[in-house]
Amino acid sequence: MERNIFFSELQILKDIAVTLNECTELDTMLNTVLKKLLHVTSLETGWIFLFDDQGAYRLVAAESLPPALKNAEHDPMNQGDCWCVNRFTNGELLKASNIMSCKRLEKAKVNNWGETNGLTYHATVPLSAGDEQFGLLNVAVTNKERFEREELALLESVAYQIGTALKRINLSKREHEMKIVEERNRLARDLHDSVNQLLYSVNVMSGAGKKMAKDKSIQN
């Protein structure tokens, strides 16, 4: 039994790795890998937050969210704080954790924003690579109140794969931006040299013209 579970987890990680390698555009990659994760596990719904350098977050991927969390009027997934976001921005969320109660779901219930489909709890996992943290992976299952240690370990492995892919994309983006800057600088130098050469030619021709104008033999 344990052997089958072990190979099942390996297959899941392999499927996730293949999905990550096939995508290059960030939002597309995260939506695709989230859908794949839910498909190959017993998880039902999930969402991914990414954070910028100022600590602001945005929802970049979501799959099978209940109506209450998709309420366009109140937009519960893109505003307000919650336990996992606060812990992440404070640097306190370093590994996969059980969220005993989701503040967004609680608020949606209290304000009657729609059906929650029996969701109350979720697991949250930081997306990281080395010392860099990029965001959060949240997953949930109807009427599931707690994720087991083995489940959290698998989610951490998946989150690490995603974090590594995010780092790769960021490095590629920075490299591309550096190449653009280098090309701009090269063009600026070429333009500067061309202008200097043109000015030099104009000065030479101007000096030659003045000399010719003073030459009486040329005037006659």
Short mmCIF file of C-alpha atoms in Angstrom, two decimals:
data_model
loop_
_atom_site.label_atom_id
_atom_site.label_comp_id
_atom_site.label_asym_id
_atom_site.label_seq_id
_atom_site.Cartn_x
_atom_site.Cartn_y
_atom_site.Cartn_z
CA MET A 1 0.00 0.00 0.00
CA GLU A 2 2.74 2.45 0.95
CA ARG A 3 4.62 1.51 -2.23
CA ASN A 4 1.55 2.36 -4.33
CA ILE A 5 1.13 5.69 -2.53
CA PHE A 6 4.83 6.44 -3.06
CA PHE A 7 4.65 5.81 -6.78
CA SER A 8 1.38 7.74 -7.00
CA GLU A 9 3.10 10.78 -5.46
CA LEU A 10 6.02 10.41 -7.86
CA GLN A 11 3.59 10.35 -10.79
CA ILE A 12 1.89 13.49 -9.49
CA LEU A 13 5.22 15.31 -9.19
CA LYS A 14 6.21 14.14 -12.66
CA ASP A 15 2.91 15.38 -14.14
CA ILE A 16 3.36 18.74 -12.44
CA ALA A 17 6.97 19.03 -13.65
CA VAL A 18 5.94 18.30 -17.24
CA THR A 19 3.17 20.90 -17.05
CA LEU A 20 5.54 23.54 -15.67
CA ASN A 21 8.13 22.86 -18.38
CA GLU A 22 5.57 23.18 -21.15
CA CYS A 23 4.49 26.71 -20.14
CA THR A 24 6.43 29.96 -20.38
CA GLU A 25 3.80 32.65 -19.74
CA LEU A 26 3.33 33.11 -16.00
CA ASP A 27 -0.45 33.36 -15.55
CA THR A 28 -1.09 30.60 -18.08
CA MET A 29 1.44 28.37 -16.36
CA LEU A 30 -0.09 28.82 -12.91
CA ASN A 31 -3.66 28.26 -14.09
CA THR A 32 -2.60 25.16 -16.02
CA VAL A 33 -0.59 23.63 -13.18
CA LEU A 34 -3.36 24.33 -10.66
CA LYS A 35 -5.89 22.57 -12.87
CA LYS A 36 -3.47 19.66 -13.29
CA LEU A 37 -2.89 19.42 -9.52
CA LEU A 38 -6.61 19.20 -8.82
CA HIS A 39 -7.04 16.65 -11.60
CA VAL A 40 -4.36 14.23 -10.35
CA THR A 41 -5.29 14.49 -6.66
CA SER A 42 -8.51 14.35 -4.66
CA LEU A 43 -8.45 18.12 -4.18
CA GLU A 44 -11.53 20.00 -5.34
CA THR A 45 -10.68 23.67 -5.45
CA GLY A 46 -7.61 25.87 -5.31
CA TRP A 47 -6.23 29.34 -5.86
CA ILE A 48 -2.84 31.02 -6.10
CA PHE A 49 -1.79 34.44 -4.83
CA LEU A 50 1.38 36.17 -6.01
CA PHE A 51 2.95 39.03 -4.06
CA ASP A 52 4.94 42.02 -5.29
CA ASP A 53 7.92 43.66 -3.58
CA GLN A 54 5.60 45.91 -1.54
CA GLY A 55 3.63 42.97 -0.15
CA ALA A 56 0.53 43.55 -2.26
CA TYR A 57 -1.07 40.38 -3.60
CA ARG A 58 -3.12 39.45 -6.63
CA LEU A 59 -5.10 36.37 -7.53
CA VAL A 60 -3.36 34.83 -10.56
CA ALA A 61 -5.01 31.42 -10.73
CA ALA A 62 -8.22 29.85 -9.45
CA GLU A 63 -10.03 26.61 -10.15
CA SER A 64 -13.51 25.47 -9.09
CA LEU A 65 -14.06 28.30 -6.61
CA PRO A 66 -17.51 28.27 -4.96
CA PRO A 67 -19.94 31.04 -6.01
CA ALA A 68 -19.34 32.94 -2.76
CA LEU A 69 -15.66 33.44 -3.63
CA LYS A 70 -16.43 34.40 -7.22
CA ASN A 71 -18.83 37.17 -6.22
CA ALA A 72 -17.87 39.93 -8.67
CA GLU A 73 -19.62 42.68 -6.69
CA HIS A 74 -17.60 42.10 -3.52
CA ASP A 75 -14.52 40.53 -5.14
CA PRO A 76 -13.52 38.61 -1.98
CA MET A 77 -10.40 37.07 -3.56
CA ASN A 78 -8.71 40.34 -4.52
CA GLN A 79 -9.19 42.55 -1.51
CA GLY A 80 -8.96 42.42 2.24
CA ASP A 81 -6.60 40.46 4.42
CA CYS A 82 -6.74 36.94 5.82
CA TRP A 83 -4.72 34.61 8.03
CA CYS A 84 -2.54 33.14 5.29
CA VAL A 85 -1.82 36.49 3.60
CA ASN A 86 -0.93 38.14 6.91
CA ARG A 87 1.34 35.30 7.97
CA PHE A 88 3.03 35.32 4.57
CA THR A 89 3.72 39.06 4.51
CA ASN A 90 4.99 38.88 8.10
CA GLY A 91 7.45 36.16 7.12
CA GLU A 92 5.84 33.64 9.47
CA LEU A 93 4.52 31.18 6.88
CA LEU A 94 7.45 28.99 5.93
CA LYS A 95 5.84 25.60 5.28
CA ALA A 96 2.54 23.97 4.36
CA SER A 97 -0.07 24.63 7.04
CA ASN A 98 -3.66 23.80 7.88
CA ILE A 99 -5.91 26.85 8.03
CA MET A 100 -8.41 26.15 10.76
CA SER A 101 -10.90 28.58 9.29
CA CYS A 102 -10.75 30.72 6.14
CA LYS A 103 -11.55 34.36 6.80
CA ARG A 104 -12.71 34.91 3.20
CA LEU A 105 -15.17 32.02 3.44
CA GLU A 106 -16.37 33.21 6.85
CA LYS A 107 -16.97 36.72 5.52
CA ALA A 108 -18.77 35.35 2.48
CA LYS A 109 -21.09 33.32 4.72
CA VAL A 110 -21.81 36.18 7.11
CA ASN A 111 -22.63 38.56 4.23
CA ASN A 112 -24.53 35.97 2.17
CA TRP A 113 -22.36 36.42 -0.91
CA GLY A 114 -23.32 33.02 -2.26
CA GLU A 115 -22.95 29.29 -1.81
CA THR A 116 -19.66 28.07 -0.31
CA ASN A 117 -20.19 24.44 -1.38
CA GLY A 118 -19.32 23.14 2.07
CA LEU A 119 -15.86 24.71 2.14
CA THR A 120 -14.67 26.03 5.49
CA TYR A 121 -11.01 25.07 5.80
CA HIS A 122 -8.08 25.01 3.41
CA ALA A 123 -4.39 24.23 3.35
CA THR A 124 -1.93 26.94 2.40
CA VAL A 125 1.60 26.48 1.07
CA PRO A 126 4.21 29.17 0.35
CA LEU A 127 5.63 29.18 -3.16
CA SER A 128 9.37 29.55 -2.75
CA ALA A 129 12.77 28.70 -4.19
CA GLY A 130 15.77 29.07 -1.93
CA ASP A 131 15.39 32.25 0.09
CA GLU A 132 12.90 33.77 -2.36
CA GLN A 133 9.17 33.61 -1.71
CA PHE A 134 6.70 34.42 -4.46
CA GLY A 135 3.22 33.66 -3.23
CA LEU A 136 0.75 31.14 -1.84
CA LEU A 137 -0.94 27.99 -3.07
CA ASN A 138 -4.26 27.34 -1.33
CA VAL A 139 -6.28 24.13 -1.78
CA ALA A 140 -9.49 22.86 -0.24
CA VAL A 141 -11.89 19.93 -0.21
CA THR A 142 -15.57 19.97 0.72
CA ASN A 143 -16.14 19.21 4.42
CA LYS A 144 -12.43 18.47 4.95
CA GLU A 145 -11.25 20.06 8.18
CA ARG A 146 -7.63 18.97 8.27
CA PHE A 147 -4.92 17.84 5.86
CA GLU A 148 -2.67 15.00 6.94
CA ARG A 149 1.10 15.38 7.23
CA GLU A 150 1.68 13.29 4.10
CA GLU A 151 -0.73 15.47 2.13
CA LEU A 152 1.01 18.63 3.29
CA ALA A 153 4.40 17.14 2.38
CA LEU A 154 3.17 16.43 -1.14
CA LEU A 155 1.79 19.97 -1.44
CA GLU A 156 5.15 21.35 -0.28
CA SER A 157 6.92 19.39 -3.02
CA VAL A 158 4.49 20.69 -5.63
CA ALA A 159 4.84 24.24 -4.28
CA TYR A 160 8.62 23.98 -4.49
CA GLN A 161 8.34 22.94 -8.14
CA ILE A 162 6.10 25.93 -8.83
CA GLY A 163 8.44 28.26 -6.93
CA THR A 164 11.42 27.03 -8.93
CA ALA A 165 9.51 27.63 -12.16
CA LEU A 166 8.61 31.14 -11.01
CA LYS A 167 12.26 31.86 -10.25
CA ARG A 168 13.21 30.60 -13.71
CA ILE A 169 10.66 32.88 -15.35
CA ASN A 170 11.80 35.86 -13.27
CA LEU A 171 15.44 35.23 -14.15
CA SER A 172 14.56 34.95 -17.84
CA LYS A 173 12.58 38.18 -17.59
CA ARG A 174 15.48 39.98 -15.91
CA GLU A 175 17.91 38.63 -18.48
CA HIS A 176 15.62 39.82 -21.27
CA GLU A 177 15.31 43.26 -19.65
CA MET A 178 19.10 43.46 -19.28
CA LYS A 179 19.54 42.63 -22.95
CA ILE A 180 17.06 45.37 -23.88
CA VAL A 181 18.99 47.87 -21.74
CA GLU A 182 22.27 46.74 -23.28
CA GLU A 183 20.84 47.11 -26.77
CA ARG A 184 19.49 50.57 -25.97
CA ASN A 185 22.90 51.60 -24.62
CA ARG A 186 24.60 50.22 -27.73
CA LEU A 187 22.22 52.12 -30.01
CA ALA A 188 22.76 55.27 -27.94
CA ARG A 189 26.53 54.88 -28.30
CA ASP A 190 26.20 54.26 -32.03
CA LEU A 191 23.98 57.31 -32.39
CA HIS A 192 26.39 59.40 -30.34
CA ASP A 193 29.33 58.24 -32.48
CA SER A 194 27.37 58.87 -35.68
CA VAL A 195 26.44 62.38 -34.59
CA ASN A 196 30.06 63.13 -33.63
CA GLN A 197 31.25 61.80 -36.97
CA LEU A 198 28.65 63.89 -38.79
CA LEU A 199 29.63 67.01 -36.87
CA TYR A 200 33.29 66.35 -37.62
CA SER A 201 32.51 65.95 -41.33
CA VAL A 202 30.46 69.16 -41.33
CA ASN A 203 33.29 71.05 -39.63
CA VAL A 204 35.85 69.71 -42.12
CA MET A 205 33.65 70.58 -45.09
CA SER A 206 32.87 73.98 -43.62
CA GLY A 207 36.56 74.73 -43.08
CA ALA A 208 37.37 73.57 -46.60
CA GLY A 209 34.59 75.74 -48.00
CA LYS A 210 35.86 78.81 -46.22
CA LYS A 211 39.40 78.18 -47.47
CA MET A 212 38.17 77.76 -51.02
CA ALA A 213 36.14 80.97 -50.76
CA LYS A 214 39.28 82.90 -49.78
CA ASP A 215 41.40 81.39 -52.56
CA LYS A 216 41.50 84.06 -55.28
CA SER A 217 42.54 81.59 -57.94
CA ILE A 218 39.34 79.68 -57.36
CA GLN A 219 37.31 82.91 -57.34
CA ASN A 220 38.71 83.91 -60.77
#
